[in-house]
mmCIF file of C-alpha atoms in Angstrom:
data_model
loop_
_atom_site.group_PDB
_atom_site.id
_atom_site.type_symbol
_atom_site.label_atom_id
_atom_site.label_comp_id
_atom_site.label_asym_id
_atom_site.label_seq_id
_atom_site.Cartn_x
_atom_site.Cartn_y
_atom_site.Cartn_z
ATOM 1 C CA MET Q 172 -0.006 -0.004 -0.009
ATOM 2 C CA ALA Q 173 1.324 3.424 -0.973
ATOM 3 C CA LYS Q 174 2.778 5.854 1.513
ATOM 4 C CA ILE Q 175 1.027 9.175 0.869
ATOM 5 C CA ILE Q 176 3.182 12.317 1.244
ATOM 6 C CA ALA Q 177 1.658 15.801 0.988
ATOM 7 C CA ILE Q 178 3.970 18.701 0.113
ATOM 8 C CA ALA Q 179 2.483 21.781 1.735
ATOM 9 C CA ASN Q 180 3.218 25.376 2.577
ATOM 10 C CA GLN Q 181 0.657 28.160 2.215
ATOM 11 C CA LYS Q 182 3.527 30.575 1.426
ATOM 12 C CA GLY Q 183 4.071 30.729 -2.345
ATOM 13 C CA GLY Q 184 7.437 30.554 -4.096
ATOM 14 C CA VAL Q 185 9.122 28.156 -1.684
ATOM 15 C CA GLY Q 186 9.797 25.382 -4.206
ATOM 16 C CA LYS Q 187 6.725 23.275 -3.346
ATOM 17 C CA THR Q 188 5.768 22.298 -6.908
ATOM 18 C CA THR Q 189 9.438 21.877 -7.912
ATOM 19 C CA THR Q 190 9.791 19.484 -5.014
ATOM 20 C CA ALA Q 191 6.616 17.571 -5.869
ATOM 21 C CA ILE Q 192 7.676 17.104 -9.509
ATOM 22 C CA ASN Q 193 11.263 16.116 -8.797
ATOM 23 C CA LEU Q 194 10.775 14.057 -5.642
ATOM 24 C CA ALA Q 195 8.111 11.991 -7.396
ATOM 25 C CA ALA Q 196 10.393 11.559 -10.417
ATOM 26 C CA SER Q 197 13.365 10.586 -8.186
ATOM 27 C CA LEU Q 198 11.343 7.948 -6.333
ATOM 28 C CA ALA Q 199 10.206 6.590 -9.703
ATOM 29 C CA VAL Q 200 13.764 6.484 -11.073
ATOM 30 C CA LEU Q 201 14.726 4.530 -7.930
ATOM 31 C CA GLU Q 202 12.121 1.946 -9.095
ATOM 32 C CA TYR Q 203 9.311 2.835 -6.706
ATOM 33 C CA LYS Q 204 5.967 3.002 -8.458
ATOM 34 C CA THR Q 205 4.828 6.561 -7.823
ATOM 35 C CA LEU Q 206 1.700 8.637 -8.409
ATOM 36 C CA LEU Q 207 1.995 12.442 -8.440
ATOM 37 C CA VAL Q 208 -1.284 14.162 -7.568
ATOM 38 C CA ASP Q 209 -1.641 17.800 -8.705
ATOM 39 C CA ALA Q 210 -3.910 19.352 -6.079
ATOM 40 C CA ASP Q 211 -3.025 22.940 -7.073
ATOM 41 C CA PRO Q 212 -5.473 24.830 -9.366
ATOM 42 C CA GLN Q 213 -2.427 26.363 -11.102
ATOM 43 C CA ALA Q 214 -1.665 22.799 -12.323
ATOM 44 C CA ASN Q 215 2.071 23.475 -12.609
ATOM 45 C CA SER Q 216 2.935 19.888 -11.704
ATOM 46 C CA THR Q 217 0.830 18.799 -14.703
ATOM 47 C CA THR Q 218 2.381 21.209 -17.208
ATOM 48 C CA GLY Q 219 5.817 20.526 -15.696
ATOM 49 C CA HIS Q 220 5.438 16.996 -17.067
ATOM 50 C CA GLY Q 221 4.712 18.204 -20.559
ATOM 51 C CA PHE Q 222 0.895 17.990 -20.514
ATOM 52 C CA ASP Q 223 -1.118 20.697 -22.231
ATOM 53 C CA LEU Q 224 -4.034 21.688 -19.964
ATOM 54 C CA LYS Q 225 -6.258 22.247 -22.994
ATOM 55 C CA ASN Q 226 -6.001 18.512 -23.756
ATOM 56 C CA ILE Q 227 -6.704 17.369 -20.181
ATOM 57 C CA GLN Q 228 -10.295 16.124 -20.155
ATOM 58 C CA LEU Q 229 -10.432 14.721 -16.617
ATOM 59 C CA SER Q 230 -8.596 15.867 -13.509
ATOM 60 C CA LEU Q 231 -8.524 15.538 -9.695
ATOM 61 C CA TYR Q 232 -11.524 17.905 -9.717
ATOM 62 C CA ASP Q 233 -13.646 15.246 -11.469
ATOM 63 C CA CYS Q 234 -12.622 12.649 -8.883
ATOM 64 C CA MET Q 235 -13.490 14.899 -5.968
ATOM 65 C CA VAL Q 236 -16.661 16.553 -7.240
ATOM 66 C CA ASN Q 237 -18.115 14.165 -9.820
ATOM 67 C CA GLU Q 238 -16.843 10.932 -8.224
ATOM 68 C CA THR Q 239 -15.058 9.906 -11.422
ATOM 69 C CA PRO Q 240 -12.943 6.761 -10.662
ATOM 70 C CA ALA Q 241 -9.243 7.628 -10.164
ATOM 71 C CA ALA Q 242 -8.171 5.043 -12.745
ATOM 72 C CA LYS Q 243 -9.983 7.042 -15.486
ATOM 73 C CA VAL Q 244 -8.098 10.248 -14.590
ATOM 74 C CA ILE Q 245 -4.516 8.958 -14.096
ATOM 75 C CA LEU Q 246 -2.072 9.506 -16.974
ATOM 76 C CA LYS Q 247 1.340 7.958 -17.623
ATOM 77 C CA THR Q 248 4.297 10.319 -17.764
ATOM 78 C CA GLU Q 249 7.500 10.136 -19.765
ATOM 79 C CA THR Q 250 9.339 9.001 -16.584
ATOM 80 C CA PRO Q 251 9.218 5.196 -16.052
ATOM 81 C CA ASN Q 252 7.227 4.196 -12.909
ATOM 82 C CA LEU Q 253 5.643 7.641 -12.618
ATOM 83 C CA ASP Q 254 1.952 8.410 -13.207
ATOM 84 C CA ILE Q 255 0.114 11.665 -12.622
ATOM 85 C CA MET Q 256 -3.373 12.657 -11.546
ATOM 86 C CA PRO Q 257 -3.587 16.054 -13.290
ATOM 87 C CA GLY Q 258 -4.771 19.277 -11.748
ATOM 88 C CA HIS Q 259 -7.041 21.873 -13.307
ATOM 89 C CA LEU Q 260 -8.208 25.443 -12.733
ATOM 90 C CA ASP Q 261 -11.621 23.955 -11.879
ATOM 91 C CA LEU Q 262 -10.164 22.979 -8.467
ATOM 92 C CA VAL Q 263 -10.703 26.625 -7.426
ATOM 93 C CA GLY Q 264 -14.448 25.946 -7.445
ATOM 94 C CA ALA Q 265 -14.181 22.529 -5.816
ATOM 95 C CA GLU Q 266 -13.973 24.046 -2.321
ATOM 96 C CA ILE Q 267 -17.354 25.766 -2.779
ATOM 97 C CA GLU Q 268 -18.950 22.712 -4.396
ATOM 98 C CA LEU Q 269 -17.828 20.427 -1.533
ATOM 99 C CA ILE Q 270 -18.809 22.765 1.260
ATOM 100 C CA ASN Q 271 -22.142 21.054 2.009
ATOM 101 C CA GLN Q 272 -20.908 17.533 1.448
ATOM 102 C CA PRO Q 273 -20.814 15.294 4.515
ATOM 103 C CA ALA Q 274 -17.245 14.416 5.672
ATOM 104 C CA ARG Q 275 -15.952 16.859 3.048
ATOM 105 C CA GLU Q 276 -12.414 16.694 4.520
ATOM 106 C CA ASN Q 277 -12.208 12.988 3.564
ATOM 107 C CA VAL Q 278 -13.136 13.239 -0.131
ATOM 108 C CA MET Q 279 -9.512 12.933 -1.330
ATOM 109 C CA SER Q 280 -8.949 9.895 0.918
ATOM 110 C CA ARG Q 281 -11.840 8.144 -0.795
ATOM 111 C CA VAL Q 282 -10.408 9.029 -4.227
ATOM 112 C CA PHE Q 283 -7.170 7.182 -3.408
ATOM 113 C CA THR Q 284 -8.858 4.056 -1.976
ATOM 114 C CA SER Q 285 -9.135 2.286 -5.342
ATOM 115 C CA VAL Q 286 -5.560 2.955 -6.508
ATOM 116 C CA ARG Q 287 -3.488 3.025 -3.326
ATOM 117 C CA ASP Q 288 -2.485 -0.647 -3.626
ATOM 118 C CA GLN Q 289 -1.032 -0.001 -7.093
ATOM 119 C CA TYR Q 290 1.719 2.360 -5.919
ATOM 120 C CA ASP Q 291 4.612 2.555 -3.481
ATOM 121 C CA PHE Q 292 4.262 6.316 -3.072
ATOM 122 C CA ILE Q 293 1.600 8.959 -3.717
ATOM 123 C CA VAL Q 294 3.013 12.518 -3.700
ATOM 124 C CA ILE Q 295 0.500 15.368 -3.425
ATOM 125 C CA ASP Q 296 1.379 18.868 -4.633
ATOM 126 C CA CYS Q 297 -0.833 21.119 -2.470
ATOM 127 C CA SER Q 298 -1.975 24.606 -3.366
ATOM 128 C CA PRO Q 299 -0.366 27.623 -1.646
ATOM 129 C CA SER Q 300 -3.298 28.033 0.731
ATOM 130 C CA LEU Q 301 -4.766 26.340 3.787
ATOM 131 C CA GLY Q 302 -8.199 25.806 2.202
ATOM 132 C CA LEU Q 303 -10.377 22.698 1.983
ATOM 133 C CA ILE Q 304 -8.318 21.024 -0.765
ATOM 134 C CA THR Q 305 -5.112 21.303 1.289
ATOM 135 C CA VAL Q 306 -6.953 20.036 4.404
ATOM 136 C CA ASN Q 307 -8.172 17.082 2.257
ATOM 137 C CA ALA Q 308 -4.585 16.393 1.210
ATOM 138 C CA LEU Q 309 -3.391 16.455 4.858
ATOM 139 C CA THR Q 310 -6.291 14.243 5.947
ATOM 140 C CA SER Q 311 -5.450 11.639 3.309
ATOM 141 C CA ALA Q 312 -1.677 11.743 3.860
ATOM 142 C CA ASP Q 313 0.595 9.629 6.039
ATOM 143 C CA SER Q 314 3.105 12.494 6.270
ATOM 144 C CA VAL Q 315 3.811 16.018 5.155
ATOM 145 C CA ILE Q 316 6.963 17.664 3.768
ATOM 146 C CA ILE Q 317 7.223 21.397 4.419
ATOM 147 C CA PRO Q 318 9.518 23.225 1.951
ATOM 148 C CA VAL Q 319 11.089 26.377 3.451
ATOM 149 C CA GLN Q 320 13.264 28.702 1.372
ATOM 150 C CA CYS Q 321 16.587 29.921 2.717
ATOM 151 C CA GLU Q 322 15.544 33.573 2.774
ATOM 152 C CA TYR Q 323 14.765 36.307 5.298
ATOM 153 C CA PHE Q 324 11.047 35.544 5.744
ATOM 154 C CA ALA Q 325 11.599 31.783 6.003
ATOM 155 C CA LEU Q 326 9.697 31.381 9.273
ATOM 156 C CA GLU Q 327 6.827 33.620 8.165
ATOM 157 C CA GLY Q 328 3.631 31.595 8.051
ATOM 158 C CA LEU Q 329 5.349 28.408 9.233
ATOM 159 C CA GLY Q 330 3.629 28.677 12.625
ATOM 160 C CA LYS Q 331 0.242 28.947 10.916
ATOM 161 C CA LEU Q 332 0.905 25.836 8.816
ATOM 162 C CA LEU Q 333 2.140 23.868 11.853
ATOM 163 C CA ASN Q 334 -1.006 24.896 13.691
ATOM 164 C CA THR Q 335 -3.196 23.648 10.801
ATOM 165 C CA ILE Q 336 -1.253 20.363 10.815
ATOM 166 C CA LYS Q 337 -1.866 20.051 14.571
ATOM 167 C CA ILE Q 338 -5.630 20.621 14.075
ATOM 168 C CA VAL Q 339 -5.699 17.936 11.331
ATOM 169 C CA GLN Q 340 -3.748 15.563 13.600
ATOM 170 C CA THR Q 341 -6.190 16.174 16.440
ATOM 171 C CA ARG Q 342 -9.498 16.085 14.595
ATOM 172 C CA LEU Q 343 -9.125 14.403 11.204
ATOM 173 C CA ASN Q 344 -5.964 12.303 10.868
ATOM 174 C CA THR Q 345 -4.275 11.186 14.056
ATOM 175 C CA GLU Q 346 -1.685 9.224 12.045
ATOM 176 C CA LEU Q 347 -0.347 12.300 10.177
ATOM 177 C CA LYS Q 348 3.378 12.838 10.771
ATOM 178 C CA ILE Q 349 5.753 15.602 9.669
ATOM 179 C CA GLU Q 350 8.105 13.829 7.283
ATOM 180 C CA GLY Q 351 10.466 16.741 7.454
ATOM 181 C CA ILE Q 352 11.198 20.411 6.873
ATOM 182 C CA LEU Q 353 13.035 20.851 3.597
ATOM 183 C CA MET Q 354 15.398 23.790 3.068
ATOM 184 C CA THR Q 355 15.154 25.037 -0.542
ATOM 185 C CA MET Q 356 16.835 27.649 -2.738
ATOM 186 C CA TYR Q 357 20.057 27.502 -0.730
ATOM 187 C CA ASP Q 358 23.002 29.638 -1.917
ATOM 188 C CA GLY Q 359 26.192 28.767 -0.030
ATOM 189 C CA ARG Q 360 27.767 32.097 -1.044
ATOM 190 C CA LEU Q 361 25.231 34.036 0.994
ATOM 191 C CA ARG Q 362 25.651 34.416 4.729
ATOM 192 C CA LEU Q 363 21.864 34.773 4.988
ATOM 193 C CA SER Q 364 21.285 31.270 3.579
ATOM 194 C CA ASN Q 365 23.593 29.755 6.164
ATOM 195 C CA GLN Q 366 21.971 31.791 8.963
ATOM 196 C CA VAL Q 367 18.446 30.662 7.957
ATOM 197 C CA VAL Q 368 19.520 26.978 7.828
ATOM 198 C CA GLU Q 369 21.154 27.295 11.251
ATOM 199 C CA GLU Q 370 18.082 29.039 12.718
ATOM 200 C CA ILE Q 371 15.652 26.430 11.362
ATOM 201 C CA LYS Q 372 17.871 23.568 12.543
ATOM 202 C CA ASN Q 373 18.162 25.093 16.007
ATOM 203 C CA HIS Q 374 14.395 25.574 16.113
ATOM 204 C CA PHE Q 375 13.227 22.243 14.680
ATOM 205 C CA GLY Q 376 16.211 19.899 15.211
ATOM 206 C CA GLU Q 377 15.790 16.410 13.701
ATOM 207 C CA LEU Q 378 12.666 17.453 11.797
ATOM 208 C CA VAL Q 379 14.897 19.191 9.245
ATOM 209 C CA PHE Q 380 16.114 17.022 6.347
ATOM 210 C CA ASP Q 381 19.880 16.624 5.992
ATOM 211 C CA THR Q 382 19.434 17.165 2.231
ATOM 212 C CA ILE Q 383 19.407 20.860 1.303
ATOM 213 C CA LEU Q 384 18.212 21.967 -2.135
ATOM 214 C CA HIS Q 385 20.611 24.400 -3.773
ATOM 215 C CA ARG Q 386 19.638 27.158 -6.156
ATOM 216 C CA ASN Q 387 20.108 25.624 -9.612
ATOM 217 C CA THR Q 388 19.453 26.993 -13.102
ATOM 218 C CA ARG Q 389 18.560 23.588 -14.498
ATOM 219 C CA LEU Q 390 15.742 23.197 -11.926
ATOM 220 C CA GLY Q 391 14.191 26.387 -13.206
ATOM 221 C CA GLU Q 392 14.630 25.462 -16.888
ATOM 222 C CA ALA Q 393 13.275 21.905 -16.751
ATOM 223 C CA PRO Q 394 9.498 22.725 -16.428
ATOM 224 C CA GLY Q 395 9.705 24.833 -19.585
ATOM 225 C CA PHE Q 396 10.664 21.635 -21.424
ATOM 226 C CA GLY Q 397 7.924 19.642 -19.697
ATOM 227 C CA LYS Q 398 10.393 17.399 -17.864
ATOM 228 C CA PRO Q 399 11.567 16.717 -14.315
ATOM 229 C CA VAL Q 400 15.184 17.808 -13.868
ATOM 230 C CA LEU Q 401 16.333 14.147 -13.892
ATOM 231 C CA LEU Q 402 15.203 13.793 -17.517
ATOM 232 C CA TYR Q 403 16.399 17.286 -18.484
ATOM 233 C CA ASP Q 404 19.894 17.141 -16.964
ATOM 234 C CA ALA Q 405 20.604 14.105 -14.774
ATOM 235 C CA GLU Q 406 24.035 15.403 -13.772
ATOM 236 C CA SER Q 407 22.890 18.804 -12.533
ATOM 237 C CA THR Q 408 23.047 19.808 -8.890
ATOM 238 C CA GLY Q 409 19.217 19.920 -8.775
ATOM 239 C CA ALA Q 410 18.885 16.300 -9.998
ATOM 240 C CA ILE Q 411 21.495 15.072 -7.494
ATOM 241 C CA ASN Q 412 19.820 16.998 -4.631
ATOM 242 C CA TYR Q 413 16.428 15.435 -5.327
ATOM 243 C CA LEU Q 414 17.817 11.929 -5.690
ATOM 244 C CA ASN Q 415 19.514 12.434 -2.306
ATOM 245 C CA LEU Q 416 16.214 13.615 -0.804
ATOM 246 C CA ALA Q 417 14.399 10.557 -2.162
ATOM 247 C CA LYS Q 418 17.079 8.266 -0.706
ATOM 248 C CA GLU Q 419 16.902 10.044 2.659
ATOM 249 C CA ILE Q 420 13.103 9.520 2.754
ATOM 250 C CA LEU Q 421 13.548 5.843 1.843
ATOM 251 C CA GLN Q 422 16.130 5.396 4.636
ATOM 252 C CA LYS Q 423 13.922 7.223 7.165
ATOM 253 C CA ASN Q 424 11.102 4.807 6.327
ATOM 254 C CA ASN Q 425 13.349 1.707 6.202
ATOM 255 C CA LEU Q 426 12.171 1.059 2.637
ATOM 256 C CA THR Q 427 15.609 0.546 1.017
ATOM 257 C CA LYS Q 428 15.965 -2.781 2.817
ATOM 258 C CA ILE Q 429 12.528 -3.940 1.622
ATOM 259 C CA LYS Q 430 13.391 -3.091 -1.985
ATOM 260 C CA ASN Q 431 16.773 -4.813 -1.799
ATOM 261 C CA GLN Q 432 15.203 -7.942 -0.274
ATOM 262 C CA ALA Q 433 12.592 -8.045 -3.077
ATOM 263 C CA LYS Q 434 15.399 -7.885 -5.683
ATOM 264 C CA ILE Q 435 17.256 -10.756 -3.978
ATOM 265 C CA LEU Q 436 14.063 -12.855 -3.994
ATOM 266 C CA GLU Q 437 13.493 -12.094 -7.711
ATOM 267 C CA ASN Q 438 17.009 -13.297 -8.518
#
């Protein structure tokens, strides 16, 4: 059964979608069957995999509002082992349409029920808000990754997000864990970047991932070509960072051993 990881931060521009695209691709390249769910109305995770939104006929919106089976919506990507449940601008209206629905916070959980056994990981790219769709993602998830950029206002809004996570843990999903806080857009030449990393580590300790994501031109270019950075430039700093992040997550969850044992049994 898939481990579901939500990537959330209501603050925009922190590398949330970049992380969703490239973490999902890295897990897939490491031979873990992965589903990327685009729960952001901007649908950047969808276009970042080369899909034209004009040609997307069904999306996560249809699963949540019209109860379309997930299997009808999921598309294969160019990356082996990686599928995507596309997002759409219609998701903006989903919050209003679901408002009177009973157990409206659990709609996304029900969407995943029929496909969860088919994947090792489901990675959800949340929208930059703390609305109903993001609450749905947190309610359906086993854990949450919080990207935080290495800049002056890094801690701004983090308290609000952690408070929302605590409410979800208390009322809706007692099993929800914080997978880790991920430092993004790091520039080792800047004293500020180093100060922010130090401050976050002092504040949150072991919750902070060892892997730090460096500023990298290739990471910014790859979505324009409709590819994760691993397919665009596998030797770039961005690609190596995200592979390291995927490996760190696998080690934290003791999943590398399981995969290695399976390979031995196959041979």
